[in-house]
mmCIF file of C-alpha atoms in Angstrom:
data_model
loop_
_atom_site.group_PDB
_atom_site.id
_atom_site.type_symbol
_atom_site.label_atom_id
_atom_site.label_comp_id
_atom_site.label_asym_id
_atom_site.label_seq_id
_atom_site.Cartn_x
_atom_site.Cartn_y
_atom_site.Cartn_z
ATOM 1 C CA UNK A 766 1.825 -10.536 48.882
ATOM 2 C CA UNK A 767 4.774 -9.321 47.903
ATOM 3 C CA UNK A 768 6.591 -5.857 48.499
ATOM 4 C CA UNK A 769 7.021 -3.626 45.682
ATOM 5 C CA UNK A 770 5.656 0.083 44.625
ATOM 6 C CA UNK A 771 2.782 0.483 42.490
ATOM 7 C CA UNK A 772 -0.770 -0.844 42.478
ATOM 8 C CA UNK A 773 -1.551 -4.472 43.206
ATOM 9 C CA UNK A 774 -1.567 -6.703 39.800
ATOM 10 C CA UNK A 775 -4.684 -8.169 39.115
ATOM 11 C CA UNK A 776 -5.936 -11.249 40.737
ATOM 12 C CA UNK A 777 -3.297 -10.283 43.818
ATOM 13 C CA UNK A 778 -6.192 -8.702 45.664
ATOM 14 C CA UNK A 779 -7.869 -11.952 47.912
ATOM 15 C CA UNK A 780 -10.480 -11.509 51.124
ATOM 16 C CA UNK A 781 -12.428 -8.780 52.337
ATOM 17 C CA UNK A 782 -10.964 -5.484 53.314
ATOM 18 C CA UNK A 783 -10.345 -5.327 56.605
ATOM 19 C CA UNK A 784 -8.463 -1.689 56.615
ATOM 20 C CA UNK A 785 -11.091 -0.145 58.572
ATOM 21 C CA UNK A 786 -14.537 -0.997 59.892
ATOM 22 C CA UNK A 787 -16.968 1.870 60.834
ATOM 23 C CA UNK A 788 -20.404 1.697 61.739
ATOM 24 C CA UNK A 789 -21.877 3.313 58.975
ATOM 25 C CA UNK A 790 -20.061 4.153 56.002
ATOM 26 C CA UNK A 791 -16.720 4.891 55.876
ATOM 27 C CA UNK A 792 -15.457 7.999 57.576
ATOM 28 C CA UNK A 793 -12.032 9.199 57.270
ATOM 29 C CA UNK A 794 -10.411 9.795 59.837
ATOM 30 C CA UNK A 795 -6.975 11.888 59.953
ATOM 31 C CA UNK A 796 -5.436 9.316 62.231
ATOM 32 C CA UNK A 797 -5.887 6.417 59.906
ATOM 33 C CA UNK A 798 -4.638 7.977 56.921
ATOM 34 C CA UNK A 799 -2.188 10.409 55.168
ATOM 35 C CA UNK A 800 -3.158 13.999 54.165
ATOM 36 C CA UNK A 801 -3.813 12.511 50.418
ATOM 37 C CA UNK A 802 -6.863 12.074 49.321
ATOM 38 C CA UNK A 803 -7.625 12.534 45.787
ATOM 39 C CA UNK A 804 -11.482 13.840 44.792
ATOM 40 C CA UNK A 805 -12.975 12.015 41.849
ATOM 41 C CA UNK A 806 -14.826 15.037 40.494
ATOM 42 C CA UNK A 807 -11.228 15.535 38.842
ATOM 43 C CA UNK A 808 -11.237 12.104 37.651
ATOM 44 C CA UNK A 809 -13.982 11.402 35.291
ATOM 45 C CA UNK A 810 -17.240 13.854 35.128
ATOM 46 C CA UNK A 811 -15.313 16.369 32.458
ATOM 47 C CA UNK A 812 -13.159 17.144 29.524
ATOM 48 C CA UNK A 813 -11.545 20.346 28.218
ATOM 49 C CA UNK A 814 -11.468 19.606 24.837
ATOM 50 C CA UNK A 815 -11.300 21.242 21.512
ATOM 51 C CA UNK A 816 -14.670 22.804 19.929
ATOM 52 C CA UNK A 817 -17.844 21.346 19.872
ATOM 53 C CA UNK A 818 -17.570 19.680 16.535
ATOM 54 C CA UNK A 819 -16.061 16.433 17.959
ATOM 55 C CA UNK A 820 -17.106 13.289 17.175
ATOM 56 C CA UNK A 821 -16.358 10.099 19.395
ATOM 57 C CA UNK A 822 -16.431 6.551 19.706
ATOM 58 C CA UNK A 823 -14.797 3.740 21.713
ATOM 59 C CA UNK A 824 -12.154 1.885 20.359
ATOM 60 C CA UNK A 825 -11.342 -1.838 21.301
ATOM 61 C CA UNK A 826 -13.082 -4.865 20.948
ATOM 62 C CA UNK A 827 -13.953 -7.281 23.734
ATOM 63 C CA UNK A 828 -12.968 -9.225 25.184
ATOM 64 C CA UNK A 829 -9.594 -9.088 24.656
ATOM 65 C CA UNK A 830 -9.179 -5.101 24.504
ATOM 66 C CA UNK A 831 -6.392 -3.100 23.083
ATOM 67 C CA UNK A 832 -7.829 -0.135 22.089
ATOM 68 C CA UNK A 833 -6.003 2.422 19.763
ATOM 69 C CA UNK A 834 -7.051 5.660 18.210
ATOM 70 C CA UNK A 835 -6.801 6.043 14.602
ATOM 71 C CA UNK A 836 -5.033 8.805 12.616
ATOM 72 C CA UNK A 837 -6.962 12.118 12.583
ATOM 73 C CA UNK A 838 -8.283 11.284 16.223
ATOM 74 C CA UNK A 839 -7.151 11.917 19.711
ATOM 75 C CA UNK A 840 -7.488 9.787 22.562
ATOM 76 C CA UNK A 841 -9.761 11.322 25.485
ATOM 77 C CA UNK A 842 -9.715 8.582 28.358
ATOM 78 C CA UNK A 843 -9.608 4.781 28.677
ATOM 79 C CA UNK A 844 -11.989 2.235 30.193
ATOM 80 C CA UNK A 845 -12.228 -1.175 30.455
ATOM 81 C CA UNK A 846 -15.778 -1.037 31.939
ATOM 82 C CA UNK A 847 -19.010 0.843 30.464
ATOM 83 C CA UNK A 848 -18.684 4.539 32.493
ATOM 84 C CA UNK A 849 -21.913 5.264 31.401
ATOM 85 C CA UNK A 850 -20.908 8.685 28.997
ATOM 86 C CA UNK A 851 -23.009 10.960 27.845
ATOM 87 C CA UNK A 852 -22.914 13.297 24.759
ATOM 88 C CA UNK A 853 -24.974 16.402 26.210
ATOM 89 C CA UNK A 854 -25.375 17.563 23.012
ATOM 90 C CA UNK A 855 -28.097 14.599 21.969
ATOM 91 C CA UNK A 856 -28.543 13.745 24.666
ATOM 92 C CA UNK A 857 -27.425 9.882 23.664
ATOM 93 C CA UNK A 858 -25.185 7.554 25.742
ATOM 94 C CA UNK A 859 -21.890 6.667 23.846
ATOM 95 C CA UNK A 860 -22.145 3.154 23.405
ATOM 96 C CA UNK A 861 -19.713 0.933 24.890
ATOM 97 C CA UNK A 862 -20.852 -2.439 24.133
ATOM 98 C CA UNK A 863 -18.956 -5.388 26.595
ATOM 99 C CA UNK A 864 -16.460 -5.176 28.877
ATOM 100 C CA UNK A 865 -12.969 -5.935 28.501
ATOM 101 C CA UNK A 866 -11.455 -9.055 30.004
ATOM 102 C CA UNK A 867 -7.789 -7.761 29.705
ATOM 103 C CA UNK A 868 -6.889 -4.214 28.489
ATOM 104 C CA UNK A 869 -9.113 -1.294 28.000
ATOM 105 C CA UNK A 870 -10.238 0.470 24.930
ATOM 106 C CA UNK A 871 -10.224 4.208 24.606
ATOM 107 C CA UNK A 872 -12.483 6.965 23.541
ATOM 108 C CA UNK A 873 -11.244 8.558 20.075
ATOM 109 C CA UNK A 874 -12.111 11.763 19.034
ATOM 110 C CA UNK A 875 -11.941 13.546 15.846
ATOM 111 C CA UNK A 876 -11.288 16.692 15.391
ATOM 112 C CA UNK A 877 -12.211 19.077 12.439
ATOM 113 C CA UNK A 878 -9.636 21.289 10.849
ATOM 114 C CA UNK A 879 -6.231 20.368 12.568
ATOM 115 C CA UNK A 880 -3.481 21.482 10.935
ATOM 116 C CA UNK A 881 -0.687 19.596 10.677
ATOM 117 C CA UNK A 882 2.753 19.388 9.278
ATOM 118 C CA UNK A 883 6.336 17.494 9.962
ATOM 119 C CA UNK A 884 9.286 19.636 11.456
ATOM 120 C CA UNK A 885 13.210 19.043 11.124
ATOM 121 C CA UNK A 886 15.107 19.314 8.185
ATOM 122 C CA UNK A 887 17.461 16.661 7.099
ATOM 123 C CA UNK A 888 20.500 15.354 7.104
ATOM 124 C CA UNK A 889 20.845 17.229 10.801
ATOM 125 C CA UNK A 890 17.210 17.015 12.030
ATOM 126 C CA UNK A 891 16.226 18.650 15.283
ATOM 127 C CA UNK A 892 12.292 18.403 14.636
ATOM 128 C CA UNK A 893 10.147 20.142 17.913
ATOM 129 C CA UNK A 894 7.224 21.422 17.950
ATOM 130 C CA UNK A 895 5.805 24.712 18.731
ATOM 131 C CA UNK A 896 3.908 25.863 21.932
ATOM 132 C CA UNK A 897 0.672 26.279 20.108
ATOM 133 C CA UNK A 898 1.291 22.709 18.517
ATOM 134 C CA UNK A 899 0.864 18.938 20.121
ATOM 135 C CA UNK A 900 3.121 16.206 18.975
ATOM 136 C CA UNK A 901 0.845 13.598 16.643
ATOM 137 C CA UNK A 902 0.568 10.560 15.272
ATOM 138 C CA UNK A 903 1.341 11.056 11.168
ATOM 139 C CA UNK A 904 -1.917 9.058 8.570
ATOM 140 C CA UNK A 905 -1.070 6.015 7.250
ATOM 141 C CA UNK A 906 1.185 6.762 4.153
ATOM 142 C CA UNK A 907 2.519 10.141 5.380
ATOM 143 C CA UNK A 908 6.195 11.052 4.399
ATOM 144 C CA UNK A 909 8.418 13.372 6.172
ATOM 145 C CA UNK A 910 11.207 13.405 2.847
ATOM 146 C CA UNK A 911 14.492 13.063 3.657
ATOM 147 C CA UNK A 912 15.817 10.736 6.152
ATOM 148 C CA UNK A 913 17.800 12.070 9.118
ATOM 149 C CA UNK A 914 21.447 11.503 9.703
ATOM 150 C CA UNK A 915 21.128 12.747 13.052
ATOM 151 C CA UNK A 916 18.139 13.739 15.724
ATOM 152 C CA UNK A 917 14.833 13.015 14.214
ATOM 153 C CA UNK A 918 11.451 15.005 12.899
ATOM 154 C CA UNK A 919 8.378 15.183 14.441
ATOM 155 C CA UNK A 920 4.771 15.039 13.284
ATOM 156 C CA UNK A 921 2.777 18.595 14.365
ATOM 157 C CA UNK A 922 -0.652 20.024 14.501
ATOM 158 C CA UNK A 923 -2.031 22.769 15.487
ATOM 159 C CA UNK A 924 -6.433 21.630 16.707
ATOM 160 C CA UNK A 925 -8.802 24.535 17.070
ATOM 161 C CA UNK A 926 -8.817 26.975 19.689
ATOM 162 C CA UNK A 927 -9.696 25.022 22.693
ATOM 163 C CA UNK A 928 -13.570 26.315 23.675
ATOM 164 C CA UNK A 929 -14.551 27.855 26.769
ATOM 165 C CA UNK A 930 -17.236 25.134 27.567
ATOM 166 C CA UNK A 931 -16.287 21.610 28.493
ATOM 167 C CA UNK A 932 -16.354 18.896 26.033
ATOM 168 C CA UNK A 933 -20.299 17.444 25.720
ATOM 169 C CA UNK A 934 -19.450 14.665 27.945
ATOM 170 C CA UNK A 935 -20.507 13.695 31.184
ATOM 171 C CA UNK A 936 -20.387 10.244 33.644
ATOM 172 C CA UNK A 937 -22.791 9.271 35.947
ATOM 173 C CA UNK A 938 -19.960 7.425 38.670
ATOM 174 C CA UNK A 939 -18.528 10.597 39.977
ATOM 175 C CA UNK A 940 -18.121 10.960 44.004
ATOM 176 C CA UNK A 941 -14.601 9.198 43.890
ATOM 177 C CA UNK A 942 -12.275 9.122 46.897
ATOM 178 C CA UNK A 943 -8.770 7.588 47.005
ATOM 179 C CA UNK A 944 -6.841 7.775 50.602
ATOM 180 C CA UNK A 945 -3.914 6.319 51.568
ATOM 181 C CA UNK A 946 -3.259 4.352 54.543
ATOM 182 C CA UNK A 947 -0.560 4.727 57.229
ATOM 183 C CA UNK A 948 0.311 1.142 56.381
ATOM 184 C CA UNK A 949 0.418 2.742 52.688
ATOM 185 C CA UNK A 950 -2.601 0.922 51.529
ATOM 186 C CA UNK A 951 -4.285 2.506 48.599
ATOM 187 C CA UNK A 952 -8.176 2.770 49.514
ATOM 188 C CA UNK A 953 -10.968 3.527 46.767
ATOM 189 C CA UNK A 954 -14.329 5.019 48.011
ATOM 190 C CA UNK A 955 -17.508 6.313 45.726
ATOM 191 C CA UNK A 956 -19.648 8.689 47.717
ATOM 192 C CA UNK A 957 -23.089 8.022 45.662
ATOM 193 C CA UNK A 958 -24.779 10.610 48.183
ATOM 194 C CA UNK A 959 -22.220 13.261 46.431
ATOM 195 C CA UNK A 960 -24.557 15.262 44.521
ATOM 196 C CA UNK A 961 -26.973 15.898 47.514
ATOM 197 C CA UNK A 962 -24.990 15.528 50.306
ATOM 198 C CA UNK A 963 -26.815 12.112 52.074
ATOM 199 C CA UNK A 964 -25.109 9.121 53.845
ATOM 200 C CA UNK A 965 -24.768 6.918 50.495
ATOM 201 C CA UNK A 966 -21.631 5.246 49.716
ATOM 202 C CA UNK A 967 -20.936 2.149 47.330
ATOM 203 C CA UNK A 968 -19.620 0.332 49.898
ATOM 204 C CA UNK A 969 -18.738 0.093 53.609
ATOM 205 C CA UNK A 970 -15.664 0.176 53.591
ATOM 206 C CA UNK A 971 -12.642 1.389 51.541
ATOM 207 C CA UNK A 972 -11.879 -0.644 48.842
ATOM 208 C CA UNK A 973 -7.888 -2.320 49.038
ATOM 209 C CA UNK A 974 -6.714 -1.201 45.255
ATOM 210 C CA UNK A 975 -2.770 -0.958 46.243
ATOM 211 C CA UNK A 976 -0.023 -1.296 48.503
ATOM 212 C CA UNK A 977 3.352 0.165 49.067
ATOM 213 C CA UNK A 978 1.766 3.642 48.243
ATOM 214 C CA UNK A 979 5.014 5.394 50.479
ATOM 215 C CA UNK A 980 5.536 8.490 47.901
ATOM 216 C CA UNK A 981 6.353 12.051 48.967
ATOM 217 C CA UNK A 982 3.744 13.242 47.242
ATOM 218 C CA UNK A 983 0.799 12.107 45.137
ATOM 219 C CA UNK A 984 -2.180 13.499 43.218
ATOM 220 C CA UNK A 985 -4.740 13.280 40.718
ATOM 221 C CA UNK A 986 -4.233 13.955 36.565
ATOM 222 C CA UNK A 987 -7.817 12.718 35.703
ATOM 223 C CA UNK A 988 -9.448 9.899 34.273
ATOM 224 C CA UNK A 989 -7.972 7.307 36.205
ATOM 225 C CA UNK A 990 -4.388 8.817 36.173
ATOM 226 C CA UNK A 991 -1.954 9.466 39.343
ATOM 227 C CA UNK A 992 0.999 10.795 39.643
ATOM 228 C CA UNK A 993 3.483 9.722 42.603
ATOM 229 C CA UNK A 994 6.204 11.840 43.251
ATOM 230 C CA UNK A 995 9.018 8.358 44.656
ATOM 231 C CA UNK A 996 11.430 9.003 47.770
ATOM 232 C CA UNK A 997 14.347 9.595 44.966
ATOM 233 C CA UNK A 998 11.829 12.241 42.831
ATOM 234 C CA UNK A 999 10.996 9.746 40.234
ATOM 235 C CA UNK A 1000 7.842 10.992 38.430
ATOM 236 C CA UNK A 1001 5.684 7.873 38.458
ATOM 237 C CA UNK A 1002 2.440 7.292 36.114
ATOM 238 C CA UNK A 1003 -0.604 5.073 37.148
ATOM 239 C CA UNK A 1004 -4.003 4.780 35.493
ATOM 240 C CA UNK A 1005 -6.473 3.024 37.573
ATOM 241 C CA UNK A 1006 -8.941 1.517 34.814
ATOM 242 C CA UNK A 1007 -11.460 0.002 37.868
ATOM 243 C CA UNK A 1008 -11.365 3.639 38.990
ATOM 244 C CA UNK A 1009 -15.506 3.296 38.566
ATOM 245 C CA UNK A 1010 -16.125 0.438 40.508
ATOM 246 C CA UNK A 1011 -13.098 -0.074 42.657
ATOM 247 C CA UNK A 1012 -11.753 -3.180 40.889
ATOM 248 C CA UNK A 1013 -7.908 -4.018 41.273
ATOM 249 C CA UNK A 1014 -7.799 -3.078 37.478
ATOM 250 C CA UNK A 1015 -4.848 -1.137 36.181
ATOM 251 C CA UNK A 1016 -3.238 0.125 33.144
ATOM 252 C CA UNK A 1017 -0.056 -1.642 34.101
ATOM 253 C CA UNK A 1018 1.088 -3.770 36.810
ATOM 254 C CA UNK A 1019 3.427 -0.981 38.050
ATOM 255 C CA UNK A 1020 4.086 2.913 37.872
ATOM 256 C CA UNK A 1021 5.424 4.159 34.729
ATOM 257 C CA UNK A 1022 8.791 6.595 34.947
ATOM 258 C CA UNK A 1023 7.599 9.539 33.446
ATOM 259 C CA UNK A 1024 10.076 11.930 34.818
ATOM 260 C CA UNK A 1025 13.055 12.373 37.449
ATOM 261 C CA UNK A 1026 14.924 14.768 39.587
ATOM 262 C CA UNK A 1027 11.293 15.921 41.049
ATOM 263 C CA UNK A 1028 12.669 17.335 44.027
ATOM 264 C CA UNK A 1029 9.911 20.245 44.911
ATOM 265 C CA UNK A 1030 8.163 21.771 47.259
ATOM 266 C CA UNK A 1031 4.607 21.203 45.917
ATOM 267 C CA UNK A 1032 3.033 19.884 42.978
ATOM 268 C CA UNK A 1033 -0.650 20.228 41.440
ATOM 269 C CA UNK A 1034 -2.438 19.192 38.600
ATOM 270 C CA UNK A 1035 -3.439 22.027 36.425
ATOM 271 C CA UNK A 1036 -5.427 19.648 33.759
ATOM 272 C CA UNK A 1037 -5.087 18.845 30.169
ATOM 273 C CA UNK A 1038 -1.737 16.804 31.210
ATOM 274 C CA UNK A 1039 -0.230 20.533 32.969
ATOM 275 C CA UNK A 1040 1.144 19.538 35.861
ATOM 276 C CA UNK A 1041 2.509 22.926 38.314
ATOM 277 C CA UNK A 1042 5.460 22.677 40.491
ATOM 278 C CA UNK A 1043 7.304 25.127 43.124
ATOM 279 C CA UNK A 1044 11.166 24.893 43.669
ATOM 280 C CA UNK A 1045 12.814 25.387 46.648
ATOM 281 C CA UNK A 1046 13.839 28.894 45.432
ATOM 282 C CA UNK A 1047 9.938 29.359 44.791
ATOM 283 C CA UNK A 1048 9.292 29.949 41.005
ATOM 284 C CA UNK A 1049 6.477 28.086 39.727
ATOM 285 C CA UNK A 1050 7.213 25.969 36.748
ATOM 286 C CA UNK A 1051 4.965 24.872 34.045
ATOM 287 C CA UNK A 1052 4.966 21.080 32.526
ATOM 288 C CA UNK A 1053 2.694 19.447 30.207
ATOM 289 C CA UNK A 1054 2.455 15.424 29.988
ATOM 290 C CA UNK A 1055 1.304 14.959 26.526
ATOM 291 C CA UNK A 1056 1.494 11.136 27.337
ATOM 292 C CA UNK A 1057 -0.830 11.642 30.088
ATOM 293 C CA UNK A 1058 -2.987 9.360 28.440
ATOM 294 C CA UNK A 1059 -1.161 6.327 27.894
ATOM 295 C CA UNK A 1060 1.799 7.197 30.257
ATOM 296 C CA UNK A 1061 4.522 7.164 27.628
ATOM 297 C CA UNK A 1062 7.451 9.764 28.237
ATOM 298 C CA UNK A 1063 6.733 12.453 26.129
ATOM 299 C CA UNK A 1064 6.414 16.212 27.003
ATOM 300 C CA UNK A 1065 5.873 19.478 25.561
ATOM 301 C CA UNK A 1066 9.287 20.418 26.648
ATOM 302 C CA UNK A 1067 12.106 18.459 28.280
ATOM 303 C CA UNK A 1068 12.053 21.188 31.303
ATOM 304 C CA UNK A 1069 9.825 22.845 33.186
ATOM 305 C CA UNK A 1070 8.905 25.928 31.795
ATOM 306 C CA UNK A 1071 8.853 28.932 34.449
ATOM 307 C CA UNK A 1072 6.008 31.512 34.612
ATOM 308 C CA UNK A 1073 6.202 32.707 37.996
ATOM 309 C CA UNK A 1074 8.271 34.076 41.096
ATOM 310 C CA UNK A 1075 8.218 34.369 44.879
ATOM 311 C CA UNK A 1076 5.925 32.018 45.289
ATOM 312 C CA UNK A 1077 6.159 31.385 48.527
ATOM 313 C CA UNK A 1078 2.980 30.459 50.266
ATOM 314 C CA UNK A 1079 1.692 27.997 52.837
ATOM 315 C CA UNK A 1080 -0.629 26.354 50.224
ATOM 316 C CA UNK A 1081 -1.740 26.598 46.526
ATOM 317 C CA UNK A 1082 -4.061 24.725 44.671
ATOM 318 C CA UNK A 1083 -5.608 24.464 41.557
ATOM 319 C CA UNK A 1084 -9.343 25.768 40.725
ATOM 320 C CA UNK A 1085 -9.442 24.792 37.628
ATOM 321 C CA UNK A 1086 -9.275 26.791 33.932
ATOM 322 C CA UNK A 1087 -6.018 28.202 34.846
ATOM 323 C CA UNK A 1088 -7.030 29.359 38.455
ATOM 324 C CA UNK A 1089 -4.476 28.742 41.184
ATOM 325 C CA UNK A 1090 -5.315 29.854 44.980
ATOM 326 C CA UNK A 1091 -2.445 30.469 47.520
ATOM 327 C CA UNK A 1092 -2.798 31.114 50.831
ATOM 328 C CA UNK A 1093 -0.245 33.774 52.233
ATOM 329 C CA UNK A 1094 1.979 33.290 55.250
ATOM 330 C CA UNK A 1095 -0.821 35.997 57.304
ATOM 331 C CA UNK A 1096 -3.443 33.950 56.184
ATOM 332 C CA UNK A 1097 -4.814 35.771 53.139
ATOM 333 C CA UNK A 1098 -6.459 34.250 50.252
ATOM 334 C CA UNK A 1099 -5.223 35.183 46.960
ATOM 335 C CA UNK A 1100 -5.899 34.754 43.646
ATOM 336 C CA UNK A 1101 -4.368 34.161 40.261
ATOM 337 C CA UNK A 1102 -5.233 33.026 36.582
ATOM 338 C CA UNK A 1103 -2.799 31.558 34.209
ATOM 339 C CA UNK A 1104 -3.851 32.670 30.892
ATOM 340 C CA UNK A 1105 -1.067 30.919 29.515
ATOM 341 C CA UNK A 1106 -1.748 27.355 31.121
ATOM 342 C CA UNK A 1107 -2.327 25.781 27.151
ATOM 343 C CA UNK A 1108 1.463 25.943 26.388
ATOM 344 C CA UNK A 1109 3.043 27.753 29.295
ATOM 345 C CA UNK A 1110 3.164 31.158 28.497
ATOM 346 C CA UNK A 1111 4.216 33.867 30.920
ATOM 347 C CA UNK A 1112 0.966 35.598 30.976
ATOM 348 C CA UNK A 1113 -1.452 36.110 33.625
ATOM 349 C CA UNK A 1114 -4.936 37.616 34.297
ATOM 350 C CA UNK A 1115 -3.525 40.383 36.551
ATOM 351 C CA UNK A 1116 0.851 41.321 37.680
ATOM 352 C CA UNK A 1117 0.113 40.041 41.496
ATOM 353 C CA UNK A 1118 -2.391 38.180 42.830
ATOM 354 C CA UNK A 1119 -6.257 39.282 43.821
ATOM 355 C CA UNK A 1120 -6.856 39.335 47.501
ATOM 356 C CA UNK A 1121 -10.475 37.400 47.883
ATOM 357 C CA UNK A 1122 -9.660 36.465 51.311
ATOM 358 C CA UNK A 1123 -8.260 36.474 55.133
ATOM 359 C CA UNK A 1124 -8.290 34.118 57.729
ATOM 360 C CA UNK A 1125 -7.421 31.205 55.991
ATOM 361 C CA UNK A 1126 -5.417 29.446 58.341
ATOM 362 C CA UNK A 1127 -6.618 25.995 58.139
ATOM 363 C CA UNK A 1128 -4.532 22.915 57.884
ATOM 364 C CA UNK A 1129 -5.345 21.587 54.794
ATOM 365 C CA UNK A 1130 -6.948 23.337 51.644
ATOM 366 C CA UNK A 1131 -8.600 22.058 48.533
ATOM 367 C CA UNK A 1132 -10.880 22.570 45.836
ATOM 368 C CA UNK A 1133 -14.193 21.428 44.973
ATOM 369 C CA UNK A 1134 -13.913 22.300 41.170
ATOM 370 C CA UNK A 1135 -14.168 20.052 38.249
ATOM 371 C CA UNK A 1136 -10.504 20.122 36.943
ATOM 372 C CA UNK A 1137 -10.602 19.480 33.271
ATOM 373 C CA UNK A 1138 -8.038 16.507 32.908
#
């Protein structure tokens, strides 16, 4: 097997596990594994998305997938297996139909009522969208006018207000677990006894889904995707597509660069592609991946936006919706909400943080929330 960074390319995988071998069920032990382990409730049971109007439908035919949203639609997550979605407003699975052999397709969504238009004004074009638009994909047939002698223009729209509920869809393969090894092993597990708390998991043992997993810090962006923060602060993107069954299935045989120079001192996902981040002089910086889906390098902004100071705290964590915990250096429990989260606006719920608690002095911290991805 040969030594290299990123998940194992398919086929690579051969032979049982053998990374660990309790008695019943797979218990993690801190001893066997690195404080990383990624909760599947952030992975696939929810979306954020835009109002209730949307409809959706997979994209990709089997068996050789390549799935691709059309204009006027967005792409919501990417699967090369049925995972089983349903719309909650009928009520009716979204039908899949079969499996992929190689690729994945993805699940389009259209959305009423965008509003779009193209920015950058020729010869000198310097075309960027606004913090209240996303960078699209222009109709067939669209013109932008002039060409550009310089720079280029970019396609914007502005979607409806995004709604406080999530998006009507929900998965029945939640209860994912992802831990890395000391040898650096990737391991998949799917607690089925997650929803009442019983001794139920898919399988025995951990599932082998990559090697050479030796980052300085990973974590989850949802459906399927991980970020890897490399030894020289490469941003790396990963999508694992057999995130539902823990198949050696990936987007790509290897990380994507997304980013560089990611030299902080903790990162967390905020959802919907935000990604938080606290430099060594403590402000907390805002980023959004708007290839979060697909892994391509394209941001809201090419640098982190900052909407906070003195952050200086022994942990912080996402609770989804824009809430961030941090515990203090005496132990107390604050909290904060980042009404600005959509584009990275310095505005907040409250000036300082809300004290909901003391005694916090564990040593590790995490949330149980649903983190819209």
């Amino acid at each position: 097997m040969r030594d290299r960074m990123g998940p194992l390319a398919p086929g690579e995988l051969v032979g049982p596990v053998t990374a660990h071998s309790p008695s019943q069920g797979p218990i993690l032990r801190s001893t066997k594994f690195l404080v990383c382990v990624m909760l599947a409730s952030v992975l696939l049971l929810s979306w954020s998305g835009r109002a209730a109007a949307q409809t959706c439908t997979w994209r990709g035919t089997a068996p050789l997938c390549n799935g691709e949203c059309g204009s006027g639609e967005s792409e919501q997550t990417r699967a090369s297996s049925n995972p089983d979605l349903i719309d909650n407003a009928t009520g009716r699975r979204i039908s899949f139909g079969a499996a992929c052999v190689t690729g994945s397709k993805a699940l389009c969504c259209k959305t009423p009522r965008a509003t779009c238009r193209w920015d950058g004004t020729a010869p000198f074009c310097r075309g960027r969208c606004t913090g209240s638009e996303t960078t699209a994909t222009p109709p067939d047939g669209s013109s932008s006018g002039r060409p550009c002698v310089t720079g280029s223009k970019v396609y914007c729209c502005t979607f409806p207000p995004i709604s406080t509920s999530r998006l009507p869809l929900t998965t029945e393969a939640g209860g994912i677990i992802y831990a890395i090894a000391q040898n650096n092993d990737l391991l998949w597990y799917r607690h089925d006894g997650r929803s009442d708390g019983s001794f139920r998991w898919a399988f025995n043992d951990g599932k082998k889904v990559g090697n050479g997993w030796d980052f300085k810090q990973v974590f989850s962006g949802g459906d399927g995707v991980i970020y890897a923060i490399a030894q020289n602060n490469d941003l790396l993107w990963y999508r694992h597509d057999g995130r539902s069954d823990g198949s050696v299935r990936w987007a790509f045989n290897d990380g994507k660069k997304v980013g560089n120079g990611w030299d902080f001192k903790q990162v967390f996902s905020g959802g919907d592609g935000v990604i938080y981040a606290i430099n060594w002089n403590n402000d907390l910086l805002w980023y959004r991946h708007d290839g979060r889906s697909d892994g391509s390098f394209r941001w809201a902004f090419n640098d982190g936006k900052k909407v906070g100071n003195g952050w200086d705290f022994k942990q912080v964590f996402s609770g989804g919706d824009g809430v961030i915990y941090a515990i203090t250096r005496s132990n107390d429990l604050l909290w904060y909400r980042h009404d600005g989260r959509s584009d990275g606006s310095f505005r907040w719920a409250f000036n300082d943080g809300k004290k909901v608690g003391n005694g916090w002095n564990f040593k590790q911290v995490f949330s149980g929330a649903t983190v819209a991805p």
